CSV table of C-alpha atoms and ligand atoms in Angstrom, one decimal:
chain,number,residue,atom,x,y,z
F,295,MET,CA,12.8,-234.8,35.2
F,296,LEU,CA,9.4,-235.4,33.7
F,297,GLU,CA,8.9,-239.0,34.7
F,298,GLN,CA,5.3,-240.2,33.9
F,299,ARG,CA,4.1,-236.5,33.4
F,300,ARG,CA,1.3,-236.6,30.7
F,301,ILE,CA,2.0,-234.0,27.9
F,302,VAL,CA,0.1,-233.3,24.8
F,303,VAL,CA,2.1,-231.9,21.8
F,304,ALA,CA,-0.1,-230.0,19.4
F,305,VAL,CA,1.2,-229.4,16.0
F,306,THR,CA,0.0,-226.9,13.7
F,307,GLY,CA,0.9,-226.1,10.0
F,308,GLY,CA,4.2,-224.3,9.7
F,309,VAL,CA,7.6,-225.1,8.6
F,310,ALA,CA,8.8,-225.4,12.2
F,311,ALA,CA,6.5,-228.5,12.5
F,312,PHE,CA,9.7,-230.6,11.8
F,313,LYS,CA,10.9,-229.4,15.3
F,314,ALA,CA,7.9,-230.8,16.9
F,315,ALA,CA,9.4,-234.4,16.2
F,316,TYR,CA,12.5,-233.3,18.1
F,317,LEU,CA,10.5,-231.8,20.9
F,318,VAL,CA,8.5,-235.1,21.4
F,319,ARG,CA,11.8,-237.0,21.4
F,320,ARG,CA,13.3,-234.7,24.0
F,321,LEU,CA,10.1,-235.0,26.3
F,322,ILE,CA,10.3,-238.8,26.0
F,323,GLU,CA,13.8,-238.8,26.8
F,324,GLN,CA,13.0,-236.9,30.0
F,325,GLY,CA,10.6,-239.6,31.0
F,326,ALA,CA,7.3,-238.0,29.8
F,327,GLU,CA,4.3,-239.8,28.3
F,328,VAL,CA,3.5,-237.9,25.1
F,329,ARG,CA,0.3,-237.9,23.0
F,330,THR,CA,0.1,-235.7,19.9
F,331,VAL,CA,-2.6,-233.9,17.9
F,332,MET,CA,-2.2,-232.3,14.6
F,333,THR,CA,-4.2,-229.8,12.3
F,334,GLN,CA,-4.8,-231.0,8.8
F,335,THR,CA,-2.4,-228.4,7.5
F,336,ALA,CA,0.3,-229.6,10.0
F,337,THR,CA,0.2,-233.1,8.2
F,338,GLN,CA,1.4,-231.3,5.1
F,339,PHE,CA,4.6,-230.4,7.0
F,340,ILE,CA,5.3,-233.5,9.0
F,341,GLY,CA,4.1,-237.0,8.7
F,342,PRO,CA,1.8,-238.4,11.3
F,343,ALA,CA,3.8,-241.7,11.1
F,344,THR,CA,6.8,-239.7,12.5
F,345,LEU,CA,5.0,-238.4,15.6
F,346,ALA,CA,3.3,-241.9,16.1
F,347,ALA,CA,6.7,-243.6,15.9
F,348,LEU,CA,8.3,-241.2,18.5
F,349,SER,CA,5.6,-241.0,20.9
F,350,GLY,CA,4.2,-244.6,20.5
F,351,HIS,CA,0.7,-243.5,19.7
F,352,ALA,CA,-0.8,-242.3,16.6
F,353,PRO,CA,-1.6,-238.5,16.4
F,354,VAL,CA,-5.2,-237.3,16.6
F,355,THR,CA,-5.6,-235.6,13.2
F,356,SER,CA,-9.3,-235.2,13.0
F,357,LEU,CA,-12.4,-234.8,15.3
F,358,PHE,CA,-14.0,-237.5,13.5
F,359,GLY,CA,-13.3,-240.9,12.1
F,360,ASP,CA,-10.8,-242.2,14.7
F,361,ASP,CA,-11.5,-244.8,17.2
F,362,SER,CA,-12.8,-242.3,19.9
F,363,VAL,CA,-16.1,-240.4,19.7
F,364,SER,CA,-14.5,-237.4,21.4
F,365,PRO,CA,-10.8,-237.4,20.8
F,366,HIS,CA,-10.3,-233.8,21.9
F,367,THR,CA,-12.0,-234.0,25.1
F,368,GLU,CA,-10.2,-237.3,25.9
F,369,LEU,CA,-6.8,-235.6,25.2
F,370,ALA,CA,-7.6,-232.4,27.0
F,371,GLN,CA,-8.7,-234.5,30.1
F,372,TRP,CA,-5.6,-236.8,30.0
F,373,ALA,CA,-3.1,-233.9,29.6
F,374,GLU,CA,-1.2,-232.3,32.5
F,375,VAL,CA,0.0,-229.7,30.1
F,376,ILE,CA,-0.6,-229.0,26.5
F,377,VAL,CA,2.1,-227.5,24.3
F,378,VAL,CA,1.2,-226.0,20.8
F,379,ALA,CA,4.4,-226.0,18.8
F,380,PRO,CA,4.5,-224.5,16.4
F,381,ALA,CA,1.7,-222.2,16.9
F,382,THR,CA,0.7,-220.4,13.6
F,383,THR,CA,-1.0,-217.1,13.3
F,384,ALA,CA,-4.3,-218.8,12.5
F,385,THR,CA,-4.2,-221.1,15.5
F,386,ILE,CA,-3.3,-218.3,17.7
F,387,ALA,CA,-6.2,-216.2,16.5
F,388,ARG,CA,-8.5,-219.2,17.0
F,389,LEU,CA,-7.3,-219.8,20.5
F,390,ALA,CA,-7.6,-216.0,21.5
F,391,HIS,CA,-11.2,-216.2,20.4
F,392,GLY,CA,-12.2,-219.6,21.7
F,393,ILE,CA,-12.9,-220.9,18.1
F,394,SER,CA,-12.8,-224.6,18.2
F,395,GLU,CA,-12.8,-226.0,14.6
F,396,ASP,CA,-10.0,-228.5,14.2
F,397,ALA,CA,-8.3,-231.0,16.5
F,398,VAL,CA,-5.8,-228.8,17.9
F,399,SER,CA,-8.1,-225.8,18.8
F,400,ALA,CA,-10.8,-228.1,20.1
F,401,THR,CA,-8.3,-229.9,22.4
F,402,VAL,CA,-7.0,-226.6,23.8
F,403,VAL,CA,-10.4,-225.1,24.3
F,404,ALA,CA,-11.6,-228.3,26.1
F,405,ALA,CA,-8.5,-228.2,28.4
F,406,ARG,CA,-8.3,-227.1,32.0
F,407,CYS,CA,-4.5,-227.7,32.3
F,408,PRO,CA,-1.8,-225.3,31.8
F,409,VAL,CA,-1.3,-224.3,28.0
F,410,ILE,CA,2.1,-223.4,26.4
F,411,ILE,CA,2.2,-221.8,22.9
F,412,ALA,CA,5.3,-221.5,20.9
F,413,PRO,CA,4.5,-219.0,18.0
F,414,ALA,CA,6.4,-219.5,14.8
F,415,MET,CA,5.8,-217.4,11.7
F,416,HIS,CA,7.3,-214.6,9.6
F,417,THR,CA,8.2,-211.4,11.1
F,418,GLU,CA,5.3,-209.5,9.4
F,419,MET,CA,2.7,-212.0,10.6
F,420,TRP,CA,4.2,-211.7,14.2
F,421,GLU,CA,4.1,-208.0,14.1
F,422,TYR,CA,0.7,-207.8,12.6
F,423,PRO,CA,-1.5,-205.9,15.0
F,424,ALA,CA,-4.1,-208.5,15.4
F,425,THR,CA,-1.5,-211.1,16.1
F,426,GLN,CA,-0.1,-209.1,18.8
F,427,ARG,CA,-3.6,-208.3,20.3
F,428,ASN,CA,-4.2,-212.1,20.2
F,429,VAL,CA,-1.1,-213.1,21.9
F,430,ALA,CA,-1.5,-210.4,24.6
F,431,GLN,CA,-5.1,-211.7,25.1
F,432,LEU,CA,-3.8,-215.3,25.5
F,433,ALA,CA,-1.2,-214.1,27.8
F,434,ALA,CA,-3.9,-212.3,30.0
F,435,ASP,CA,-5.9,-215.4,29.9
F,436,GLY,CA,-2.9,-217.5,31.5
F,437,VAL,CA,-1.6,-219.1,28.4
F,438,ILE,CA,2.2,-219.4,28.6
F,439,ILE,CA,3.9,-217.8,25.7
F,440,ALA,CA,7.2,-219.4,24.8
F,441,GLY,CA,9.1,-217.1,22.3
F,442,PRO,CA,9.3,-216.5,19.6
F,443,THR,CA,13.0,-215.7,19.1
F,444,GLU,CA,14.9,-213.9,16.3
F,445,GLY,CA,16.8,-215.8,13.6
F,446,VAL,CA,16.5,-217.4,10.1
F,447,LEU,CA,13.0,-218.0,9.1
F,448,ALA,CA,11.5,-220.1,6.5
F,449,GLY,CA,12.5,-218.9,2.9
F,450,GLY,CA,15.8,-217.6,4.1
F,451,ASP,CA,14.5,-214.4,5.6
F,452,SER,CA,15.6,-213.3,9.1
F,453,GLY,CA,13.9,-211.7,12.0
F,454,ALA,CA,11.6,-212.1,14.9
F,455,GLY,CA,9.1,-215.0,14.7
F,456,ARG,CA,11.4,-218.0,14.8
F,457,MET,CA,10.1,-220.8,17.0
F,458,VAL,CA,12.1,-221.3,20.3
F,459,GLU,CA,14.4,-224.3,20.3
F,460,PRO,CA,12.9,-227.6,21.7
F,461,GLU,CA,15.0,-227.5,24.8
F,462,GLU,CA,13.5,-224.1,25.8
F,463,ILE,CA,10.1,-225.6,25.3
F,464,VAL,CA,10.9,-228.6,27.5
F,465,ALA,CA,12.2,-226.0,30.2
F,466,ALA,CA,8.9,-224.1,29.9
F,467,VAL,CA,6.9,-227.3,30.3
F,468,SER,CA,8.9,-228.4,33.5
F,469,ARG,CA,8.3,-224.9,34.8
F,470,ALA,CA,4.4,-225.2,34.1
F,471,LEU,CA,4.4,-228.5,35.8
F,472,GLY,CA,6.2,-227.0,38.8
F,473,VAL,CA,9.1,-229.4,38.3
F,474,ARG,CA,12.2,-228.5,40.0
F,475,ASP,CA,14.4,-228.4,37.0
F,476,LEU,CA,17.4,-227.1,38.9
F,477,ASP,CA,17.3,-229.7,41.8
F,478,GLY,CA,20.7,-230.3,43.1
F,479,VAL,CA,22.3,-227.6,40.9
F,480,SER,CA,24.7,-225.3,42.8
F,481,VAL,CA,24.4,-221.7,41.6
F,482,VAL,CA,26.2,-218.4,42.7
F,483,VAL,CA,24.7,-215.0,42.1
F,484,THR,CA,26.2,-211.7,42.5
F,485,ALA,CA,23.8,-208.8,43.2
F,486,GLY,CA,23.7,-205.1,44.2
F,487,GLY,CA,26.2,-202.3,43.8
F,488,THR,CA,29.8,-202.4,45.4
F,489,ARG,CA,30.7,-199.6,47.8
F,490,GLU,CA,34.3,-198.5,47.8
F,491,PRO,CA,35.4,-196.5,50.9
F,492,ILE,CA,37.2,-193.2,50.6
F,493,ASP,CA,37.2,-192.7,54.3
F,494,PRO,CA,35.2,-194.3,57.2
F,495,VAL,CA,32.0,-192.5,56.3
F,496,ARG,CA,32.0,-192.0,52.6
F,497,TYR,CA,32.2,-194.4,49.7
F,498,VAL,CA,32.1,-194.5,45.9
F,499,GLY,CA,29.0,-196.4,44.9
F,500,ASN,CA,26.5,-196.8,42.0
F,501,ARG,CA,22.6,-197.0,41.6
F,502,SER,CA,22.3,-200.7,41.5
F,503,SER,CA,19.4,-201.8,43.8
F,504,GLY,CA,20.0,-205.7,43.8
F,505,LYS,CA,16.5,-206.3,42.5
F,506,MET,CA,17.5,-208.2,39.2
F,507,GLY,CA,20.0,-210.3,41.2
F,508,ASN,CA,17.5,-211.1,43.9
F,509,ALA,CA,14.8,-212.2,41.2
F,510,ILE,CA,17.4,-214.5,39.7
F,511,ALA,CA,18.3,-216.1,43.0
F,512,LEU,CA,14.8,-216.4,44.0
F,513,ASP,CA,13.7,-218.2,40.8
F,514,ALA,CA,16.7,-220.5,40.9
F,515,ALA,CA,15.9,-221.5,44.6
F,516,ARG,CA,12.2,-222.1,43.7
F,517,ARG,CA,13.4,-224.5,40.9
F,518,GLY,CA,15.5,-226.4,43.4
F,519,ALA,CA,18.9,-224.9,43.1
F,520,MET,CA,21.2,-224.4,46.0
F,521,VAL,CA,22.0,-220.6,45.8
F,522,THR,CA,24.8,-218.6,47.1
F,523,LEU,CA,23.8,-215.0,46.9
F,524,VAL,CA,26.8,-212.6,47.3
F,525,THR,CA,25.2,-209.1,47.6
F,526,THR,CA,25.4,-205.6,48.9
F,527,ALA,CA,21.8,-205.3,49.0
F,528,PRO,CA,18.9,-206.6,51.1
F,529,ALA,CA,18.3,-210.1,50.1
F,530,PRO,CA,15.1,-212.3,49.8
F,531,THR,CA,14.7,-215.2,52.2
F,532,HIS,CA,14.3,-218.7,51.0
F,533,PRO,CA,15.6,-222.0,52.5
F,534,ASN,CA,17.7,-222.6,49.4
F,535,ILE,CA,19.5,-219.2,49.4
F,536,ALA,CA,22.6,-218.7,51.5
F,537,VAL,CA,23.3,-214.9,51.7
F,538,LEU,CA,26.9,-213.6,51.8
F,539,GLU,CA,26.8,-209.9,52.6
F,540,VAL,CA,29.7,-207.9,51.2
F,541,GLU,CA,30.4,-204.3,50.6
F,542,THR,CA,33.4,-204.0,48.3
F,543,ALA,CA,34.6,-205.4,45.0
F,544,GLN,CA,37.4,-207.2,46.8
F,545,GLN,CA,35.0,-208.8,49.2
F,546,MET,CA,32.7,-209.8,46.5
F,547,ALA,CA,35.5,-211.3,44.5
F,548,GLU,CA,36.7,-213.5,47.3
F,549,ALA,CA,33.3,-214.7,48.5
F,550,THR,CA,32.3,-215.4,44.8
F,551,TRP,CA,35.4,-217.2,43.7
F,552,GLU,CA,35.1,-219.5,46.8
F,553,ALA,CA,31.5,-220.3,46.1
F,554,ALA,CA,31.9,-220.5,42.2
F,555,ALA,CA,34.7,-223.2,42.6
F,556,THR,CA,31.9,-225.7,43.4
F,557,ALA,CA,29.0,-224.1,41.4
F,558,GLN,CA,27.6,-225.4,38.1
F,559,VAL,CA,26.1,-221.9,37.2
F,560,ALA,CA,27.2,-218.4,38.2
F,561,VAL,CA,25.2,-215.3,37.3
F,562,PHE,CA,26.8,-211.8,37.6
F,563,ALA,CA,24.0,-209.3,38.2
F,564,ALA,CA,26.1,-207.0,40.5
F,565,ALA,CA,27.2,-203.6,39.4
F,566,VAL,CA,30.8,-203.8,40.5
F,567,ALA,CA,33.1,-200.8,40.7
F,568,ASP,CA,35.9,-201.0,38.2
F,569,PHE,CA,38.0,-198.7,40.4
F,570,ARG,CA,38.3,-198.0,44.0
F,571,PRO,CA,40.2,-195.2,46.0
F,572,SER,CA,43.8,-196.3,46.4
F,573,ASP,CA,44.4,-194.5,49.6
F,574,VAL,CA,41.4,-194.8,52.1
F,575,SER,CA,41.8,-192.3,54.8
F,576,ALA,CA,41.8,-193.8,58.2
F,577,GLY,CA,40.1,-190.7,59.7
F,578,LYS,CA,37.2,-188.8,58.3
F,579,ILE,CA,38.3,-186.2,55.8
F,580,ARG,CA,37.6,-182.8,57.2
F,581,ARG,CA,36.1,-179.8,55.3
F,582,ALA,CA,38.8,-177.6,56.9
F,583,GLU,CA,41.5,-179.7,55.2
F,584,GLY,CA,40.5,-178.3,51.8
F,585,LEU,CA,39.5,-180.1,48.7
F,586,PRO,CA,40.6,-183.6,48.8
F,587,THR,CA,42.2,-185.5,45.9
F,588,VAL,CA,41.1,-189.1,45.4
F,589,THR,CA,43.3,-191.4,43.3
F,590,PHE,CA,42.0,-194.7,42.0
F,591,GLU,CA,43.3,-198.2,41.3
F,592,PRO,CA,41.6,-201.1,39.5
F,593,THR,CA,39.3,-203.6,41.5
F,594,PRO,CA,39.5,-207.3,40.7
F,595,ASP,CA,37.1,-208.5,37.9
F,596,VAL,CA,34.9,-210.8,39.7
F,597,LEU,CA,33.5,-212.5,36.5
F,598,LYS,CA,36.9,-212.9,34.8
F,599,GLY,CA,38.2,-214.7,37.7
F,600,VAL,CA,35.4,-217.3,37.4
F,601,VAL,CA,35.6,-217.5,33.5
F,602,GLU,CA,39.2,-218.4,33.9
F,603,MET,CA,38.6,-221.2,36.4
F,604,PRO,CA,39.5,-224.5,34.8
F,605,ASP,CA,36.2,-226.6,34.7
F,606,GLY,CA,34.4,-223.5,36.0
F,607,PRO,CA,30.7,-223.0,36.0
F,608,PHE,CA,28.3,-222.0,33.2
F,609,VAL,CA,28.6,-218.1,33.2
F,610,VAL,CA,25.9,-215.5,32.8
F,611,GLY,CA,27.2,-211.9,32.6
F,612,PHE,CA,25.2,-208.6,32.6
F,613,ALA,CA,26.2,-205.5,30.8
F,614,ALA,CA,24.5,-202.2,31.8
F,615,GLU,CA,24.9,-200.1,28.7
F,616,VAL,CA,23.8,-196.6,28.1
F,617,GLY,CA,22.2,-196.0,24.5
F,618,SER,CA,22.6,-198.9,22.1
F,619,VAL,CA,23.3,-202.4,23.4
F,620,ASP,CA,25.4,-203.1,20.3
F,621,ALA,CA,28.6,-203.2,22.3
F,622,ALA,CA,27.3,-206.1,24.5
F,623,VAL,CA,27.8,-208.6,21.5
F,624,ASP,CA,31.4,-207.6,21.5
F,625,LYS,CA,31.5,-207.6,25.4
F,626,ALA,CA,30.0,-211.2,25.6
F,627,GLN,CA,32.7,-212.5,23.3
F,628,ARG,CA,35.5,-210.5,24.9
F,629,LYS,CA,34.5,-211.7,28.4
F,630,GLY,CA,34.1,-215.3,27.4
F,631,VAL,CA,30.7,-215.7,28.9
F,632,ASP,CA,28.2,-218.4,27.9
F,633,LEU,CA,25.3,-215.8,28.1
F,634,LEU,CA,25.1,-212.2,28.5
F,635,ILE,CA,22.0,-210.0,29.4
F,636,ALA,CA,22.3,-206.5,28.1
F,637,ASN,CA,20.1,-203.7,29.2
F,638,ASP,CA,20.0,-199.9,28.5
F,639,VAL,CA,19.9,-198.5,31.8
F,640,ALA,CA,18.9,-195.0,30.3
F,641,LYS,CA,15.6,-196.5,28.9
F,642,ALA,CA,12.2,-195.9,30.8
F,643,GLY,CA,11.3,-199.1,32.7
F,644,SER,CA,14.9,-200.5,32.5
F,645,GLY,CA,17.8,-200.6,34.7
F,646,PHE,CA,18.6,-199.6,38.3
F,647,GLY,CA,15.9,-199.5,40.8
F,648,THR,CA,12.9,-200.4,38.5
F,649,ASP,CA,10.7,-203.5,38.9
F,650,THR,CA,10.8,-204.1,35.2
F,651,ASN,CA,13.4,-204.6,32.6
F,652,GLU,CA,13.9,-204.7,28.8
F,653,VAL,CA,16.7,-206.7,27.9
F,654,THR,CA,18.7,-208.2,25.1
F,655,LEU,CA,20.0,-211.8,25.4
F,656,VAL,CA,23.3,-212.3,23.7
F,657,ARG,CA,24.5,-215.9,23.3
F,658,SER,CA,28.1,-217.1,23.0
F,659,ASP,CA,27.8,-217.3,19.1
F,660,GLY,CA,27.0,-213.7,19.0
F,661,SER,CA,23.4,-214.2,18.2
F,662,THR,CA,20.9,-211.8,20.0
F,663,GLU,CA,17.4,-211.9,21.0
F,664,SER,CA,15.4,-208.8,22.3
F,665,TRP,CA,12.9,-209.5,25.1
F,666,GLU,CA,10.0,-207.3,25.5
F,667,LEU,CA,9.6,-205.0,28.6
F,668,MET,CA,8.7,-207.3,31.5
F,669,SER,CA,8.9,-207.6,35.3
F,670,LYS,CA,12.5,-208.5,36.6
F,671,ALA,CA,10.8,-211.7,38.0
F,672,ALA,CA,9.8,-212.6,34.4
F,673,VAL,CA,13.3,-211.9,33.0
F,674,ALA,CA,14.7,-214.2,35.8
F,675,ARG,CA,12.3,-217.0,34.9
F,676,ARG,CA,13.1,-216.6,31.1
F,677,LEU,CA,16.7,-216.6,31.8
F,678,TRP,CA,16.7,-219.8,33.8
F,679,ASP,CA,14.4,-221.4,31.0
F,680,VAL,CA,17.4,-220.6,28.6
F,681,VAL,CA,20.0,-221.9,31.1
F,682,VAL,CA,18.2,-225.1,31.8
F,683,ALA,CA,17.6,-225.5,28.0
F,684,GLN,CA,21.4,-225.1,27.3
F,685,ARG,CA,22.3,-227.5,30.0
F,686,LEU,CA,19.9,-230.0,28.6
F,687,ALA,CA,21.3,-229.6,25.0
F,688,GLY,CA,24.9,-229.7,26.4
F,689,ALA,CA,24.1,-233.1,28.2
F,690,SER,CA,23.0,-234.8,25.1
N,823,CTP,N1,32.0,-207.5,36.6
N,823,CTP,C1,32.6,-208.2,37.7
N,823,CTP,N2,33.7,-207.6,38.3
N,823,CTP,C2,34.0,-206.3,37.9
N,823,CTP,C3,33.3,-205.6,36.8
N,823,CTP,C4,32.4,-206.1,36.2
N,823,CTP,O1,32.2,-209.3,38.0
N,823,CTP,N3,35.0,-205.7,38.6
N,823,CTP,C5,30.9,-208.2,35.9
N,823,CTP,C6,29.4,-207.5,36.1
N,823,CTP,O2,28.7,-208.1,37.2
N,823,CTP,C7,28.8,-208.0,34.7
N,823,CTP,C8,29.9,-207.9,33.8
N,823,CTP,O3,31.1,-208.2,34.6
N,823,CTP,O4,28.2,-209.2,34.8
N,823,CTP,C9,30.1,-206.8,32.9
N,823,CTP,O5,30.3,-205.6,33.5
N,823,CTP,P1,30.5,-204.2,32.9
N,823,CTP,O6,30.8,-203.2,34.0
N,823,CTP,O7,29.4,-204.1,31.8
N,823,CTP,O8,31.9,-204.7,32.2
N,823,CTP,P2,33.2,-203.8,32.0
N,823,CTP,O9,34.2,-204.7,31.5
N,823,CTP,O10,33.6,-203.1,33.3
N,823,CTP,O11,32.8,-202.9,31.0
N,823,CTP,P3,32.6,-201.2,30.9
N,823,CTP,O12,33.9,-200.7,30.5
N,823,CTP,O13,31.5,-201.1,29.9
N,823,CTP,O14,32.1,-201.0,32.4
């Protein structure tokens, strides 16, 4: 996937530095050429010999004294992408202000290629206003911010600030390099809200716009996947997207089950009606006939049918909740999905019809990760980073 791509891994001084060794190994496994650079503090956490052995090249640890007269500019010019992992509070502050005073900050400041930073620190340090300002500044400058996530931190604390797993950083690297990391992968996405007829002119529907599912289909297609988009809503055009227009839950189920039988990943972004009118009137129900009584019957659970497939695809479910998203953890396990994206549709900027979304990622082990408010396109990109990372982890 990353054959002969030139990647610099820059390591700064945090406990998560041990994961940098694993990241280097993962990148090498993908065929990349890797060079490393460390701050002096990083050398307290991980030995330069480890990175040298894994990458085949001694890390740059100082701006002076090594063989080169200008190691930072040489590295910066060589790199197609630089990943700072872990990125400490101090390094983030330096980079946000263009302060070049050690081998890592000098290399990044001298670079013209994409830069990814993977922050790692205690929750208090992550939430410190200056850190947040600095990260926002770096993002505005075009730096790609990978994570952090929530979980166990150094010293046994738990919270936001944990570095994302190396596989996710590999996915971010591939994306930054425009690598088609879903090349040849078959994906099915459901989108939009189903419409269940009452009579020939009326239906029971919901407020789903299809925007989240469209963004997911489009990003997968751009990454090389062959996408079947089963939708009730207007769909994006892309050579890798085959659109199957449906209206009811029954039609969505039939189309999705057929496509999912040969897919590797299935994402269920549609708002599917759980109930449909049991007797659809053949003619228009007339006002003069008085108040109609509509009775309901259950619809097929599209997602459940796919989860139950033997050797079925990797499944990503969605859960539109109102109020707290706590119920989503239970729902993820009950439904047997690999990942669940939960959002509070009553929250401003989230849910139906908006261009943005604030979601919580729930993994199959019940762990959660809240993502800040971002565009639906950004949610889609980050979701695919996670899926690509899990496929990578599963393949090893
Ligand atoms: N889903 C589906 N088919 C259905 C209902 C839901 O494929 N008939 C999918 C949705 O696309 C979503 C996930 O299942 O990815 C969860 O949907 P949700 O409506 O939150 O689940 P329910 O079990 O219906 O829970 P609730 O009672 O909260 O509505």
